[in-house]
Short mmCIF file of C-alpha atoms in Angstrom, two decimals:
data_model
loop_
_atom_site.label_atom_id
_atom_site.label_comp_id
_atom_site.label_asym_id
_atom_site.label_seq_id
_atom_site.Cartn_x
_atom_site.Cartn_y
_atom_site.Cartn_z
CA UNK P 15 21.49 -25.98 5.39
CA UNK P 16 22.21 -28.76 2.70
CA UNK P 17 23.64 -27.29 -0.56
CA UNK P 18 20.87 -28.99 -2.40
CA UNK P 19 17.73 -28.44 -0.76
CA UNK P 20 15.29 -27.79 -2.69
CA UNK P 21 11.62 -25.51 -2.39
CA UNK P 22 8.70 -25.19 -4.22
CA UNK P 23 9.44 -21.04 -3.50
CA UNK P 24 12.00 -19.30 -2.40
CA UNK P 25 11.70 -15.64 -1.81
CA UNK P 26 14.66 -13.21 -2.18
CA UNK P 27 14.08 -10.48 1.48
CA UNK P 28 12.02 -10.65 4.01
CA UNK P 29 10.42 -7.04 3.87
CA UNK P 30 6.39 -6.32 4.05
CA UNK P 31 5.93 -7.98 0.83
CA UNK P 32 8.86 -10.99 1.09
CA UNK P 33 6.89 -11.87 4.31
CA UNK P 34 3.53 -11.91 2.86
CA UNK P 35 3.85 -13.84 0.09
CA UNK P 36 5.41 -16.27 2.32
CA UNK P 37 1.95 -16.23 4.59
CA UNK P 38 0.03 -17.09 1.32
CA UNK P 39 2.13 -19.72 0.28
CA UNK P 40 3.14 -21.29 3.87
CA UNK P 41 -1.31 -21.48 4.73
CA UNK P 42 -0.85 -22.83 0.53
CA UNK P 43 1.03 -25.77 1.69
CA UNK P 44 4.37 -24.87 -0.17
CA UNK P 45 7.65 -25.40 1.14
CA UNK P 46 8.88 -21.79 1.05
CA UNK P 47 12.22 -20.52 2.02
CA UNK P 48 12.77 -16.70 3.09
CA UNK P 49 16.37 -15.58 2.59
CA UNK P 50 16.85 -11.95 4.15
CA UNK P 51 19.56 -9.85 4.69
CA UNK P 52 18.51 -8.29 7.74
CA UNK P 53 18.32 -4.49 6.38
CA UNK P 54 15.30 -3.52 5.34
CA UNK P 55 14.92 0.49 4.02
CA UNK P 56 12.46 1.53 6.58
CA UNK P 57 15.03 0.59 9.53
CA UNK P 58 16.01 4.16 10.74
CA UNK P 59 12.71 4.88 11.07
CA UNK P 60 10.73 5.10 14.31
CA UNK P 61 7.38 4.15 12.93
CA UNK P 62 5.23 3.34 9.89
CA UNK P 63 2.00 5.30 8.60
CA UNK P 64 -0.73 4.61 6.88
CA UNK P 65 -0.69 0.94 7.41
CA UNK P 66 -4.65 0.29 8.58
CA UNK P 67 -4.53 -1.28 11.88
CA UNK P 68 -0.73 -0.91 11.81
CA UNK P 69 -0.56 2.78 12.06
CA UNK P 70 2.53 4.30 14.26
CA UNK P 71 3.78 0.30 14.95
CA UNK P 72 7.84 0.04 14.51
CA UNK P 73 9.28 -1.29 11.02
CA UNK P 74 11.29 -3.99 13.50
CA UNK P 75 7.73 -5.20 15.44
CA UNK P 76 6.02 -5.34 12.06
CA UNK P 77 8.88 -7.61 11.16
CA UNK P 78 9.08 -9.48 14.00
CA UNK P 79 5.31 -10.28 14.34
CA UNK P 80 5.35 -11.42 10.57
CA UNK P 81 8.60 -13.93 11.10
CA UNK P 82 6.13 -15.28 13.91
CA UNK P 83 3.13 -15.52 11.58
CA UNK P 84 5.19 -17.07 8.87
CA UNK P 85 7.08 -19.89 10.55
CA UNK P 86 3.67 -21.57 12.28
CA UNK P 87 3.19 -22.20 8.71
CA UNK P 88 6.25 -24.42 8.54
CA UNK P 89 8.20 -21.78 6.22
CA UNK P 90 12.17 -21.50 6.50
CA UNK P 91 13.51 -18.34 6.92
CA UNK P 92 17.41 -18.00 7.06
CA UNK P 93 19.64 -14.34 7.37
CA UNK P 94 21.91 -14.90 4.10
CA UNK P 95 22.20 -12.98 1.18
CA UNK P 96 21.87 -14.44 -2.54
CA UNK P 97 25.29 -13.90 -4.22
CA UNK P 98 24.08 -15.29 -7.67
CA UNK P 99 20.81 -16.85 -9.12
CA UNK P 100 20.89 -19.08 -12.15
CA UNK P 101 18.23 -20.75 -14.29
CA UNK P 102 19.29 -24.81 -14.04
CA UNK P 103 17.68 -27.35 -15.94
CA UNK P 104 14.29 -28.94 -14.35
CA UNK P 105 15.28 -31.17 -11.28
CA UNK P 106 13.38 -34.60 -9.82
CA UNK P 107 11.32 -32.16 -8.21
CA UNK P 108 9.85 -30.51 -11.25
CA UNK P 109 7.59 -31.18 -14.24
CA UNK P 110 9.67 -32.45 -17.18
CA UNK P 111 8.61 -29.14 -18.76
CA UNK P 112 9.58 -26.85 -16.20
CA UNK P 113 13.35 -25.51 -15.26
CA UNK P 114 14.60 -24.75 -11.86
CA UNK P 115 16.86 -21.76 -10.22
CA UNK P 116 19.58 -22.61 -8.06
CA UNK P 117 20.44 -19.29 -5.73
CA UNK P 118 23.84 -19.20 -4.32
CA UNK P 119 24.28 -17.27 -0.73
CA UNK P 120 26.89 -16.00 0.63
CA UNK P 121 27.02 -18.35 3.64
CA UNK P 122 28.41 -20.92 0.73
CA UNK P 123 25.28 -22.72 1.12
CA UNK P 124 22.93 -23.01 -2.47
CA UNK P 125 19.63 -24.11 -2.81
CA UNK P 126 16.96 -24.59 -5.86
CA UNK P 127 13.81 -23.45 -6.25
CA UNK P 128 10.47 -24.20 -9.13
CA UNK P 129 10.00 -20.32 -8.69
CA UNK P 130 11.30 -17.54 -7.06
CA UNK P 131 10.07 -14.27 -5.69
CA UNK P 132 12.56 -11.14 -5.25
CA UNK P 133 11.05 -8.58 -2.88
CA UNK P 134 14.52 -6.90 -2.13
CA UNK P 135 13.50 -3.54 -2.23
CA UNK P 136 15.63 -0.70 -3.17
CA UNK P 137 18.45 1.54 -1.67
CA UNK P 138 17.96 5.44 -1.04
CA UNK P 139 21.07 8.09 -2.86
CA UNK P 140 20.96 10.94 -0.42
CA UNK P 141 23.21 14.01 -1.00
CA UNK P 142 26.32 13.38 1.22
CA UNK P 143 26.39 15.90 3.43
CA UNK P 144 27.40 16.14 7.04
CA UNK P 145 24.94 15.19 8.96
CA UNK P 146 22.66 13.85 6.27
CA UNK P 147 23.27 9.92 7.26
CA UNK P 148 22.41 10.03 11.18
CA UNK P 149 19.03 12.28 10.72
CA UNK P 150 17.85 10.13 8.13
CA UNK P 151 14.64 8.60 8.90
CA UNK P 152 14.64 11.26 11.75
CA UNK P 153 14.21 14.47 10.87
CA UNK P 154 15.85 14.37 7.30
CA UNK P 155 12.90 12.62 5.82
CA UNK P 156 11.80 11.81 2.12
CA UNK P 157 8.21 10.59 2.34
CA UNK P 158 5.08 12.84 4.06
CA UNK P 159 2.81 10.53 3.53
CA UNK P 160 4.70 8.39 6.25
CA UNK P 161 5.86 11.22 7.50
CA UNK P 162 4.19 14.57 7.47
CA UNK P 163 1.46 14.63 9.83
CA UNK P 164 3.95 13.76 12.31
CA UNK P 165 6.10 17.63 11.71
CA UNK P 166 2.44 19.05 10.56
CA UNK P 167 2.53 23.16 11.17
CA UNK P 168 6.13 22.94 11.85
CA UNK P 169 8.70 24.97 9.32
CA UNK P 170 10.34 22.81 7.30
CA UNK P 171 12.26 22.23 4.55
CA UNK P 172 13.20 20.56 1.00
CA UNK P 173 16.67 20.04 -0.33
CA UNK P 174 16.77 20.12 -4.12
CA UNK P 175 18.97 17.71 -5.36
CA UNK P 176 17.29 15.79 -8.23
CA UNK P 177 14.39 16.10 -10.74
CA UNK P 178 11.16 16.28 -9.33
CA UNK P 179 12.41 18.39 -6.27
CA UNK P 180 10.54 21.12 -6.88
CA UNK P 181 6.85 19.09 -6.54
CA UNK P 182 8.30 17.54 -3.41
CA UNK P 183 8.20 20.33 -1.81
CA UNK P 184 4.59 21.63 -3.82
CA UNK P 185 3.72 18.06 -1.97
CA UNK P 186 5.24 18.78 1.16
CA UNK P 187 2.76 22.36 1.23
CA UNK P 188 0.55 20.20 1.98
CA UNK P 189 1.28 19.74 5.57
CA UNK P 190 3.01 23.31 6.36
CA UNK P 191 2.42 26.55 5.58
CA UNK P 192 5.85 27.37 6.44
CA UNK P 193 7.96 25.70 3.74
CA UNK P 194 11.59 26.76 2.60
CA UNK P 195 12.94 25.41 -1.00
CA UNK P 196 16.87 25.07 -0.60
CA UNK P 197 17.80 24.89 -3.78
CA UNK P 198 21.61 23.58 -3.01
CA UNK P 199 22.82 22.07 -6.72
CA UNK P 200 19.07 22.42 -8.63
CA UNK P 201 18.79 24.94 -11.10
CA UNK P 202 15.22 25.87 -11.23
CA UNK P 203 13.21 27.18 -13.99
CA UNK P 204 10.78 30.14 -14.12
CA UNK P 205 7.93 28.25 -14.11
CA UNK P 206 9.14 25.99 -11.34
CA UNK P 207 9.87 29.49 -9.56
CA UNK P 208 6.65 31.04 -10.46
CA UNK P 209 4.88 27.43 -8.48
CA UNK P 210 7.26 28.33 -5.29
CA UNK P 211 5.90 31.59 -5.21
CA UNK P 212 2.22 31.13 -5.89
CA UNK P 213 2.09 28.52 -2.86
CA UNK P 214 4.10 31.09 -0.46
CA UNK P 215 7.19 28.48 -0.95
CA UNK P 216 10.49 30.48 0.30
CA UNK P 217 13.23 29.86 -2.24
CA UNK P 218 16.76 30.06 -0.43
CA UNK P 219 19.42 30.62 -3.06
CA UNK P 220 23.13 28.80 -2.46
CA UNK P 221 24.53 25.83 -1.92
CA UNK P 222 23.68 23.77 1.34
CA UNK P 223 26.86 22.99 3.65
CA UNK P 224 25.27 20.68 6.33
CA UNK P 225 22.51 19.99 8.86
CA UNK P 226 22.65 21.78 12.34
CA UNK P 227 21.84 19.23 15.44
CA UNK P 228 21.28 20.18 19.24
CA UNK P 229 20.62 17.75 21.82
CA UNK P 230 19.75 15.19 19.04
CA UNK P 231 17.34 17.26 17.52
CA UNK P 232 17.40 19.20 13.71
CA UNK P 233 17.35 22.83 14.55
CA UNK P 234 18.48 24.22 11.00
CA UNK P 235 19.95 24.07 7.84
CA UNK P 236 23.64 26.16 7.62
CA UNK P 237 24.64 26.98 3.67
CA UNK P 238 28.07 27.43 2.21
CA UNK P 239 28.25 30.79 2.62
CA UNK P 240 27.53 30.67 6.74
CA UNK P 241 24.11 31.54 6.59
CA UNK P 242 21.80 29.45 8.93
CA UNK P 243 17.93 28.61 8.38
CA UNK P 244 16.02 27.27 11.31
CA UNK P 245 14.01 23.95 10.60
CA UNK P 246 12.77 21.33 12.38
CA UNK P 247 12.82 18.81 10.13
CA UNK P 248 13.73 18.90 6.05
CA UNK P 249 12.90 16.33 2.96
CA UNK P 250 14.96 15.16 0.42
CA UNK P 251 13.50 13.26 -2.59
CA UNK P 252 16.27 10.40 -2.87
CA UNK P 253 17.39 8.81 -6.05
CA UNK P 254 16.33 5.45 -5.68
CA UNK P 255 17.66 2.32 -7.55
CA UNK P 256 16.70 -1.58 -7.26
CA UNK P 257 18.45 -3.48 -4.30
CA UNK P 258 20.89 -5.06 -5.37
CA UNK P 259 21.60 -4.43 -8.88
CA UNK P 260 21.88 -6.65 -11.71
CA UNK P 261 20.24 -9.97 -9.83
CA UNK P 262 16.89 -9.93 -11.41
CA UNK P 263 18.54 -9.30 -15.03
CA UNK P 264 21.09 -12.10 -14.47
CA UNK P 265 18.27 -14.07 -15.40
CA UNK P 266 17.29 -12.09 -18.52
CA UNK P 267 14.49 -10.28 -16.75
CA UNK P 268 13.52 -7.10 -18.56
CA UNK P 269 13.43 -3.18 -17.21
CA UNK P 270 11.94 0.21 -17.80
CA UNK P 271 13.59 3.09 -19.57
CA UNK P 272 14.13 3.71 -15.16
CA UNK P 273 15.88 0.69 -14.72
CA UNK P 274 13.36 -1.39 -12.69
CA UNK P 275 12.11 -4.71 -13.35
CA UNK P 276 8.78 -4.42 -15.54
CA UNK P 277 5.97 -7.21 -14.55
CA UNK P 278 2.47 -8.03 -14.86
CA UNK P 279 -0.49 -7.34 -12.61
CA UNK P 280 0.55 -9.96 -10.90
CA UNK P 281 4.08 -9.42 -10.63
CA UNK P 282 5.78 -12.09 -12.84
CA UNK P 283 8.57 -10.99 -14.81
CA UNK P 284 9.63 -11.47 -18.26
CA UNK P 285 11.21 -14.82 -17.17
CA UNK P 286 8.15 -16.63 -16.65
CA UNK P 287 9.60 -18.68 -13.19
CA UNK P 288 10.57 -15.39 -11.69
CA UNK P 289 8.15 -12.89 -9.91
CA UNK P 290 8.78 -9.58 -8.28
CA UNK P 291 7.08 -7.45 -5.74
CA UNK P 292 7.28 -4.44 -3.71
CA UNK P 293 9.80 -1.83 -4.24
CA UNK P 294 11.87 -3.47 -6.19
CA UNK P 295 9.62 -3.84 -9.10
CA UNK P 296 7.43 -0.28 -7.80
CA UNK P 297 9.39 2.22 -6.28
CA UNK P 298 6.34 4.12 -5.06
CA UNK P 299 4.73 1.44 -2.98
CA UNK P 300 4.51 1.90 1.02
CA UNK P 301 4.57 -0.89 2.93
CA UNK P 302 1.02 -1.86 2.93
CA UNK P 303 1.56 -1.80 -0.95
CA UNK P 304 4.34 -3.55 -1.14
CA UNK P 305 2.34 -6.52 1.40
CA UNK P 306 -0.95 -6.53 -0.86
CA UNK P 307 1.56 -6.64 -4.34
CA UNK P 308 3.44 -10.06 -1.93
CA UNK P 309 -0.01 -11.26 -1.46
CA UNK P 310 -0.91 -11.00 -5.16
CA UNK P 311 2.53 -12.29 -5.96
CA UNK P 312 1.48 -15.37 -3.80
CA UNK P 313 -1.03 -16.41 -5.40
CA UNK P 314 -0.20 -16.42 -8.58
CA UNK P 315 3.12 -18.11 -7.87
CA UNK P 316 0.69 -21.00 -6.15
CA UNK P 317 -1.80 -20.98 -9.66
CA UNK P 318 1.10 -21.29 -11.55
CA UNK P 319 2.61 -24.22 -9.21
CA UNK P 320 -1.00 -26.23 -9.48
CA UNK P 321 -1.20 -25.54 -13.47
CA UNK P 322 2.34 -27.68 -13.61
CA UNK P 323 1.59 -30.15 -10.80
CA UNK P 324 -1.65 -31.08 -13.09
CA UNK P 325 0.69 -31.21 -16.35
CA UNK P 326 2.87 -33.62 -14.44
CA UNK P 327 0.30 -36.01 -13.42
CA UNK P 328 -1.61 -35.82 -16.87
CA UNK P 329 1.81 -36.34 -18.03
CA UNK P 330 2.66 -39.27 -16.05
CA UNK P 331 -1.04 -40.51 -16.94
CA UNK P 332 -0.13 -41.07 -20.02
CA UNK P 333 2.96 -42.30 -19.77
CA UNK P 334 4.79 -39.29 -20.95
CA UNK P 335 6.78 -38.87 -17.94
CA UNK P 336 7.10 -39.66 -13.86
CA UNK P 337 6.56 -38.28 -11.11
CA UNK P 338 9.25 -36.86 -8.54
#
């Protein structure tokens, strides 16, 4: 890749929403580049719910069927990761009005961009405990809406760890009758115990020590003080924060009191070049979310594109300016 090539769009990961914003804009007639790291959150996982006509289909094949869509479109995709992104001033290739971003990767190799999409997604803070990190996505799971009809009826559990444990697992009821609350490090109130209780919730006092496996399978949950609780499969609500940190506010992009990027309905930022989509900018969104919010992403990026290709000509018209 040239060091100064240059795209109408380039968007930062090639996730669910990454890839299709890059389907709008590629059948849009941009020149789009896709710059992905290659680890998307959902990659442990088995499967993906709730997509329609996607249901139970692999994270990798969704992927994989979407890099196909994307490049008979004529859009670049390269596995790189951005190291930096800076506003430049407008290029031959913009409006005299405009400015440019120039992303740096960390192949060496930098390219600018009229606008730029980040649809990096965010990273997952899970209590580090042994076996925590090779059952997640497994058994140690955070979302039942992706997950729990799969371990429906089964007993289960829910690690309290963080704020908002306690209506995970009031979720989590949902699919089980047979629900244990560990409450590990959470102190719980008496109204949060009173909930428990009403909904047949067993509360499990004590500090968790680890996850018990057999023949690659969750059997139970062992505590500090060597009791064990049999479950099949337990959630965790994770602490979540934007992947990676600090690259959308390097451009002066603002965030929430939670630290994620705040946009409009569309999903352009503060910086009005810049959009975002998917979980970085929603940490709630599921993948078919996250591709509608790319999608809506898309075309705004494109109105927004045809708005200054029309002040350039009227510009050049007139003899105000030229053309690239």
């Amino acid at each position: 890749m040239e060091t100064t090539k240059k795209y109408d769009v380039v968007i930062v990961g090639g996730g669910a929403a990454g890839l299709s914003a890059a389907l709008v804009l590629g059948r849009a007639r941009r020149r789009v580049l896709v710059i992905d790291a290659g680890s998307p959150r959902n990659a442990p996982a088995t499967h993906m719910q709730g997509f329609l006509s996607r249901d139970g289909m692999a994270p990798s094949e969704l992927l994989a069927v979407g890099r196909d869509e994307i490049a008979g479109y004529g859009v670049e995709l390269v596995n790189d990761t951005v190291t930096t992104l800076e506003q430049t001033a407008g290029g031959d290739f913009c409006s005299p009005l405009e400015v440019a971003y120039r992303l740096h990767l960390a192949s060496g190799a930098a390219v600018d961009a009229r606008r730029v999409l980040v649809t990096t997604g965010v990273s997952d803070d899970i209590p580090d405990l042994p076996g925590i990190r090779e059952r997640w996505g497994r058994d140690l799971l955070h979302c039942p809406y992706c997950h729990g009809w799969e371990v429906r009826d089964e007993p289960l559990g829910v690690l309290g760890t963080i704020p908002g444990s306690v209506q995970h697992a009031l979720l989590i009821r949902q699919w089980s009758s047979d629900v244990t609350f560990f409450a590990h490090t959470y102190d719980l109130t008496e109204l949060e115990r009173r909930q428990l209780d009403a909904r047949g919730i067993t509360v499990v006092a004590g500090e968790v020590a680890g996850l018990v496996v057999e023949d690659d399978r969750l059997t139970g949950v062992e505590l500090t003080d060597g009791r064990l609780v049999a479950r099949t499969a337990v959630f965790v609500r994770p602490g979540i924060h934007p992947h990676p940190d600090g690259l959308l506010a390097s451009l002066g992009c603002r965030n929430d009191d939670t630290g994620f990027v705040t946009t409009d309905g569309t999903g352009r930022t503060s910086n009005p070049g810049v959009w975002a989509a998917g979980n970085v900018a929603d940490p709630r969104a599921q993948v078919i979310t996250a591709a509608g919010a790319g999608s809506a992403a898309a075309i705004a990026i494109n109105n927004d594109l045809v708005q200054a290709d029309t002040d350039r000509a009227v510009r050049t018209d007139h003899g105000l300016g030229t053309t690239a």
